[in-house]
Amino acid sequence: MNKVINYLESVISGEKKGIFPSILRIKLMGMSYLTFCVVKLRRWLYNSGMLKSKRLPCKIISVGNIIVGGSGKTPTVIAIAKLLKGNSDLKIAVISRGYKSRIRGNTVVSDGNNVFLTPEQSGDEPYLLAQNLPKIPILIGKNRIKSISEAIKKWKTQVVILDDGFQYLKLSHDVDIVTIDSTKPFGFDYLLPRGYLREPISALKNADIILLTRIDQCKNLDTLKSRLKHIAPNIPIFESIHQPVSLIQVDTNNNLGLHYLKDKKVLAVCGIANHFSFFETLKSLNPKEIIPAYFADHHKYTNNDFNYILGKLTDAKADLIVTTEKDAQKLMNISFCAVLILKIELKLISGEFMDIIKQKCNL
């Protein structure tokens, strides 16, 4: 699987040379043009008022992106929810589509006190949200208007944080936050399937806030910010990092402390969109060596995968396995080695980010 992923990315990025990759890129370009026409027309219909967005009786904070894959949406949702909740009595709910959920229709992942679904049932991100946001209900479903209406009815919800909501134009948003991974910002500058863009970069003009994530791992931050200011000159840009906060042992739930990895051989196992960022974060904890074992985003681990992981662990004579929160529940059955979870949190560089959100929502 890794070979397929690496090959496709090398074709899309232009790294792969030759006749066949060139022909494939040309074919993908034609399909990307169709994507461009569809998404451009759809947003124009909503912006012009020909299609109407529904207004619901609560404040809607949308967190989204313009590329497929990870850009830091989930850590951003968690950070905003925690900062809004604080010690206030504000009634907040988080609504997600529930990507790769096994549940059909709309359902409650957590009521704020109890988590009702497994990661397989809810999808990776909603389960992660439920684990990190006690006292805040988490709901999933493709019909997010229905989910929000349910949250208002059950918990008198005043503020909804809409996970992956930038393209959900059926619903009127009070504030649109677009997260951009500073290390992989524009999906090779092409729309799907030639690149990873879901919309043209010009769609950023429809945002209220642009939030750059992982800026500490970006080698050309000034160039990126300059380009963003050229694309969307009136949209404020804020910065954030993915900060490691704890190292949890899976079987005991003990926090071993971030210093625990120093001078150890670490097998880094993950199935996320930006595995390079995970490895870079691990490097900051000064292990002796990092042996990568990465899979596709939202990967479901099989017995063959566990054998592969065991083989890499044995060959490298690694001391332990470190994985992400997103992958942790899928690796619970590993018994041949200690498995640690590296927990991260999104840290905002400027406090004005929340000021704008509160102002837009009249909070």
Coordinates of C-alpha atoms in Angstrom, one line a residue:
M1 CA 0.0 0.0 0.0
N2 CA 2.8 2.4 0.9
K3 CA 4.4 1.8 -2.5
V4 CA 1.1 2.7 -4.3
I5 CA 0.6 5.9 -2.2
N6 CA 4.2 7.0 -2.8
Y7 CA 4.0 6.3 -6.6
L8 CA 0.7 8.2 -7.0
E9 CA 2.1 11.2 -5.0
S10 CA 5.3 11.1 -7.1
V11 CA 3.2 11.3 -10.3
I12 CA 0.9 14.1 -9.0
S13 CA 3.9 16.1 -7.7
G14 CA 5.7 15.8 -11.0
E15 CA 8.6 14.0 -9.4
K16 CA 8.0 10.9 -11.4
K17 CA 9.4 11.3 -15.0
G18 CA 8.7 9.3 -18.1
I19 CA 6.1 8.7 -20.8
F20 CA 3.5 6.8 -18.6
P21 CA 3.5 9.3 -15.7
S22 CA 3.2 12.2 -18.2
I23 CA 0.2 10.6 -19.9
L24 CA -1.4 9.9 -16.6
R25 CA -0.9 13.5 -15.5
I26 CA -2.5 14.7 -18.7
K27 CA -5.6 12.5 -18.1
L28 CA -5.8 13.6 -14.5
M29 CA -5.7 17.2 -15.7
G30 CA -8.7 16.8 -17.8
M31 CA -10.7 15.3 -14.9
S32 CA -9.4 18.2 -12.7
Y33 CA -11.0 20.7 -15.1
L34 CA -14.3 19.1 -14.6
T35 CA -13.9 19.4 -10.8
F36 CA -13.0 23.0 -11.2
C37 CA -16.2 23.7 -13.2
V38 CA -18.5 21.9 -10.8
V39 CA -17.1 23.4 -7.5
K40 CA -16.8 26.9 -9.1
L41 CA -20.4 26.9 -10.3
R42 CA -21.7 25.5 -7.0
R43 CA -20.0 28.2 -4.9
W44 CA -21.1 30.9 -7.3
L45 CA -24.7 29.7 -7.1
Y46 CA -24.6 30.1 -3.3
N47 CA -22.7 33.4 -3.3
S48 CA -25.1 34.9 -5.8
G49 CA -28.1 33.8 -3.8
M50 CA -29.6 31.6 -6.5
L51 CA -29.1 28.7 -4.0
K52 CA -30.0 29.5 -0.4
S53 CA -28.1 28.6 2.8
K54 CA -30.3 27.7 5.7
R55 CA -30.0 29.8 8.9
L56 CA -30.4 27.9 12.2
P57 CA -31.1 29.4 15.7
C58 CA -27.5 29.0 17.0
K59 CA -24.1 30.3 16.1
I60 CA -22.1 28.3 13.6
I61 CA -18.3 28.2 13.6
S62 CA -17.1 26.3 10.6
V63 CA -13.6 24.8 10.5
G64 CA -12.5 23.5 7.1
N65 CA -9.9 23.4 4.5
I66 CA -9.4 23.5 0.7
I67 CA -7.4 20.2 0.3
V68 CA -8.2 16.6 1.0
G69 CA -6.3 15.0 3.8
G70 CA -5.0 16.5 7.0
S71 CA -4.5 20.2 7.6
G72 CA -5.0 20.3 11.3
K73 CA -8.8 20.7 11.4
T74 CA -9.4 18.3 14.3
P75 CA -6.8 19.8 16.7
T76 CA -8.3 23.2 15.7
V77 CA -11.8 22.2 16.6
I78 CA -10.6 20.8 19.9
A79 CA -8.7 24.0 20.7
I80 CA -11.6 26.3 19.8
A81 CA -14.1 24.2 21.8
K82 CA -11.9 24.2 24.9
L83 CA -11.2 28.0 24.7
L84 CA -14.9 28.8 24.2
K85 CA -16.1 26.4 26.9
G86 CA -13.5 27.4 29.6
N87 CA -15.5 28.0 32.8
S88 CA -18.5 29.4 31.0
D89 CA -22.0 27.9 30.8
L90 CA -22.0 28.3 27.0
K91 CA -23.8 25.2 25.5
I92 CA -21.5 23.9 22.7
A93 CA -21.8 21.0 20.3
V94 CA -19.5 19.7 17.6
I95 CA -20.9 18.4 14.4
S96 CA -19.0 16.2 12.0
R97 CA -19.8 14.4 8.8
G98 CA -18.3 11.2 10.3
Y99 CA -15.9 10.3 7.5
K100 CA -15.7 6.5 7.1
S101 CA -18.3 6.0 9.8
R102 CA -20.1 2.6 9.7
I103 CA -23.3 4.2 11.0
R104 CA -25.9 5.3 8.5
G105 CA -27.9 8.4 9.1
N106 CA -27.3 10.8 11.9
T107 CA -26.3 9.8 15.4
V108 CA -24.8 10.9 18.7
V109 CA -21.2 9.9 19.3
S110 CA -21.1 11.4 22.8
D111 CA -23.6 13.3 24.9
G112 CA -20.7 15.0 26.7
N113 CA -20.7 12.4 29.5
N114 CA -20.7 9.1 27.7
V115 CA -19.1 7.9 24.4
F116 CA -21.6 5.6 22.7
L117 CA -19.7 4.5 19.6
T118 CA -16.4 2.8 18.8
P119 CA -13.8 4.4 16.5
E120 CA -14.9 2.0 13.7
Q121 CA -18.6 3.1 14.2
S122 CA -18.1 6.8 14.5
G123 CA -15.0 7.3 12.3
D124 CA -11.5 8.3 13.5
E125 CA -11.9 12.0 14.1
P126 CA -15.4 12.1 15.8
Y127 CA -14.1 9.5 18.3
L128 CA -11.0 11.6 18.9
L129 CA -13.2 14.6 19.4
A130 CA -15.3 12.7 21.9
Q131 CA -12.2 11.6 23.9
N132 CA -10.8 15.1 24.1
L133 CA -14.0 17.1 24.7
P134 CA -15.8 16.0 27.8
K135 CA -19.0 17.9 28.5
I136 CA -19.4 18.7 24.8
P137 CA -21.8 16.6 22.7
I138 CA -20.4 15.2 19.4
L139 CA -22.8 14.3 16.6
I140 CA -22.2 12.8 13.2
G141 CA -24.1 12.5 9.9
K142 CA -24.1 13.6 6.3
N143 CA -27.1 15.8 7.0
R144 CA -25.5 18.2 9.3
I145 CA -28.5 20.5 9.5
K146 CA -30.4 17.6 11.0
S147 CA -27.6 16.9 13.5
I148 CA -27.5 20.6 14.5
S149 CA -31.3 20.7 14.9
E150 CA -31.0 17.6 17.2
A151 CA -28.3 19.2 19.3
I152 CA -30.5 22.3 19.7
K153 CA -33.5 20.2 20.7
K154 CA -31.6 17.9 23.1
W155 CA -29.1 20.2 24.8
K156 CA -30.3 23.8 23.9
T157 CA -27.1 24.2 22.0
Q158 CA -26.0 27.8 21.5
V159 CA -22.8 27.4 19.5
V160 CA -22.0 24.6 17.0
I161 CA -18.5 24.0 15.8
L162 CA -18.8 22.4 12.3
D163 CA -15.9 20.1 11.6
D164 CA -15.0 20.2 7.9
G165 CA -17.6 22.7 7.1
F166 CA -16.1 25.1 4.5
Q167 CA -17.7 23.3 1.5
Y168 CA -21.0 22.7 3.4
L169 CA -22.8 25.6 1.8
K170 CA -26.3 24.4 2.6
L171 CA -25.9 25.9 6.0
S172 CA -25.2 29.6 6.8
H173 CA -22.0 30.1 8.9
D174 CA -21.3 32.9 11.3
V175 CA -17.5 32.4 10.8
D176 CA -15.5 30.4 8.4
I177 CA -12.0 29.2 9.5
V178 CA -9.8 27.6 6.9
T179 CA -6.9 25.6 8.2
I180 CA -3.8 25.3 6.0
D181 CA -0.9 22.9 6.7
S182 CA 2.2 25.1 6.3
T183 CA 4.2 22.1 5.2
K184 CA 1.8 21.0 2.5
P185 CA -0.4 24.0 1.8
F186 CA -1.9 23.8 -1.6
G187 CA -2.0 20.1 -2.7
F188 CA 0.5 20.6 -5.5
D189 CA -1.7 23.5 -6.8
Y190 CA -4.1 21.3 -8.8
L191 CA -7.7 20.2 -8.1
L192 CA -8.7 16.6 -7.6
P193 CA -7.6 14.2 -9.1
R194 CA -4.5 15.9 -10.6
G195 CA -3.7 17.4 -7.2
Y196 CA -5.3 17.4 -3.7
L197 CA -7.2 20.7 -3.9
R198 CA -11.0 20.4 -3.2
E199 CA -11.6 24.0 -4.5
P200 CA -9.5 26.6 -6.4
I201 CA -7.2 28.5 -4.1
S202 CA -9.2 31.6 -4.9
A203 CA -12.0 30.1 -2.6
L204 CA -9.9 31.4 0.3
K205 CA -11.5 34.8 -0.3
N206 CA -14.7 33.3 1.2
A207 CA -13.0 32.6 4.5
D208 CA -13.2 34.8 7.5
I209 CA -9.9 33.5 9.0
I210 CA -7.0 31.6 7.6
L211 CA -5.1 29.5 10.2
L212 CA -1.7 28.2 9.4
T213 CA -0.8 25.0 11.2
R214 CA 2.6 23.4 11.9
I215 CA 4.4 26.7 11.2
D216 CA 7.4 25.5 13.2
Q217 CA 8.0 22.8 10.5
C218 CA 7.6 25.2 7.5
K219 CA 10.8 26.2 5.7
N220 CA 9.3 29.0 3.6
L221 CA 6.7 30.6 5.9
D222 CA 7.3 34.2 4.7
T223 CA 6.8 33.1 1.1
L224 CA 3.6 31.2 2.0
K225 CA 2.1 34.2 3.9
S226 CA 3.0 36.5 1.0
R227 CA 1.2 34.2 -1.5
L228 CA -1.9 34.0 0.8
K229 CA -2.0 37.8 1.2
H230 CA -1.9 38.0 -2.6
I231 CA -4.7 35.5 -3.0
A232 CA -7.0 36.7 -0.2
P233 CA -5.7 40.2 0.8
N234 CA -8.5 41.0 3.2
I235 CA -8.5 37.8 5.2
P236 CA -6.6 37.8 8.5
I237 CA -3.9 35.1 8.8
F238 CA -3.0 33.4 12.1
E239 CA -0.4 30.9 13.0
S240 CA -0.2 27.8 15.2
I241 CA 1.9 24.8 16.0
H242 CA 1.2 21.2 16.9
Q243 CA 2.7 21.0 20.3
P244 CA 3.5 17.6 21.9
V245 CA 2.0 17.5 25.4
S246 CA 2.2 14.0 26.7
L247 CA 3.3 10.4 26.0
I248 CA 0.8 7.8 27.2
Q249 CA 1.4 4.1 27.5
V250 CA -1.5 2.3 25.9
D251 CA -1.9 -0.6 28.3
T252 CA -1.5 1.3 31.5
N253 CA -2.7 4.8 30.5
N254 CA 0.3 6.2 32.4
N255 CA 1.9 9.5 31.2
L256 CA 5.6 8.7 30.9
G257 CA 6.6 12.2 30.1
L258 CA 8.0 13.5 26.8
H259 CA 11.6 13.0 28.0
Y260 CA 11.0 9.3 27.9
L261 CA 12.0 9.0 24.2
K262 CA 15.4 10.5 24.6
D263 CA 18.1 8.2 23.3
K264 CA 15.6 5.4 22.4
K265 CA 15.1 3.6 19.1
V266 CA 11.5 4.4 18.2
L267 CA 9.3 2.6 15.6
A268 CA 6.9 5.4 14.5
V269 CA 3.6 3.9 13.3
C270 CA 0.8 6.0 11.9
G271 CA -2.0 6.1 9.3
I272 CA -2.5 9.9 8.9
A273 CA -2.5 12.3 6.0
N274 CA 0.8 14.0 6.9
H275 CA 3.1 11.3 8.4
F276 CA 6.2 13.5 7.8
S277 CA 4.9 16.0 10.3
F278 CA 4.4 13.2 12.9
F279 CA 8.0 12.1 12.4
E280 CA 9.3 15.7 12.7
T281 CA 7.4 16.1 15.9
L282 CA 9.0 12.9 17.2
K283 CA 12.5 14.2 16.3
S284 CA 12.0 17.2 18.6
L285 CA 11.9 14.7 21.5
N286 CA 15.4 13.6 20.8
P287 CA 15.1 9.8 20.3
K288 CA 18.2 7.9 19.2
E289 CA 16.6 6.8 15.9
I290 CA 13.2 6.9 14.3
I291 CA 12.1 4.0 12.1
P292 CA 9.1 5.0 10.0
A293 CA 6.1 2.7 9.4
Y294 CA 3.3 4.7 7.8
F295 CA 0.1 3.8 6.1
A296 CA -2.7 5.7 4.2
D297 CA -4.9 8.1 6.1
H298 CA -7.7 6.3 8.1
H299 CA -6.0 3.0 7.5
K300 CA -7.6 -0.1 9.1
Y301 CA -4.8 -2.3 10.3
T302 CA -4.9 -6.0 9.4
N303 CA -3.0 -9.0 10.6
N304 CA -0.6 -8.6 7.7
D305 CA 0.0 -5.0 8.9
F306 CA 0.8 -6.2 12.4
N307 CA 3.2 -8.8 11.0
Y308 CA 4.8 -6.0 8.9
I309 CA 5.1 -3.8 12.0
L310 CA 6.6 -6.7 14.0
G311 CA 9.1 -7.4 11.2
K312 CA 10.3 -3.7 11.2
L313 CA 10.5 -3.6 15.0
T314 CA 12.6 -6.8 15.0
D315 CA 14.9 -5.8 12.1
A316 CA 15.6 -2.4 13.6
K317 CA 15.8 -3.7 17.2
A318 CA 13.6 -0.8 18.2
D319 CA 12.8 -0.2 21.9
L320 CA 9.2 0.7 21.5
I321 CA 6.4 1.8 19.2
V322 CA 5.0 5.4 19.2
T323 CA 1.8 6.2 17.4
T324 CA -0.8 9.0 17.1
E325 CA -4.0 9.4 19.1
K326 CA -5.9 8.7 15.9
D327 CA -4.2 5.4 15.4
A328 CA -4.1 4.3 19.0
Q329 CA -7.4 2.4 19.3
K330 CA -6.5 0.4 16.1
L331 CA -3.2 -0.8 17.6
M332 CA -4.6 -1.9 21.0
N333 CA -4.0 -5.6 20.1
I334 CA -0.3 -5.2 19.8
S335 CA 1.3 -7.3 22.6
F336 CA 4.8 -7.9 21.3
C337 CA 6.0 -4.4 22.3
A338 CA 5.2 -1.3 24.4
V339 CA 3.0 1.1 22.5
L340 CA 3.0 4.8 23.4
I341 CA 0.6 7.5 22.2
L342 CA 2.1 10.9 21.4
K343 CA -0.6 13.4 22.3
I344 CA -0.5 16.8 20.6
E345 CA -2.4 20.0 21.0
L346 CA -2.8 22.9 18.7
K347 CA -1.2 26.0 20.2
L348 CA -2.2 29.4 18.8
I349 CA 0.5 32.0 18.4
S350 CA -1.9 35.0 18.8
G351 CA -4.9 35.5 21.1
E352 CA -6.6 37.7 18.5
F353 CA -7.8 34.6 16.7
M354 CA -10.4 33.9 19.4
D355 CA -11.4 37.6 19.6
I356 CA -12.4 37.6 15.9
I357 CA -14.5 34.4 16.4
K358 CA -16.3 35.8 19.4
Q359 CA -16.9 39.1 17.6
K360 CA -18.3 37.4 14.6
C361 CA -20.6 35.2 16.8
N362 CA -21.5 38.0 19.2
L363 CA -20.3 35.9 22.1

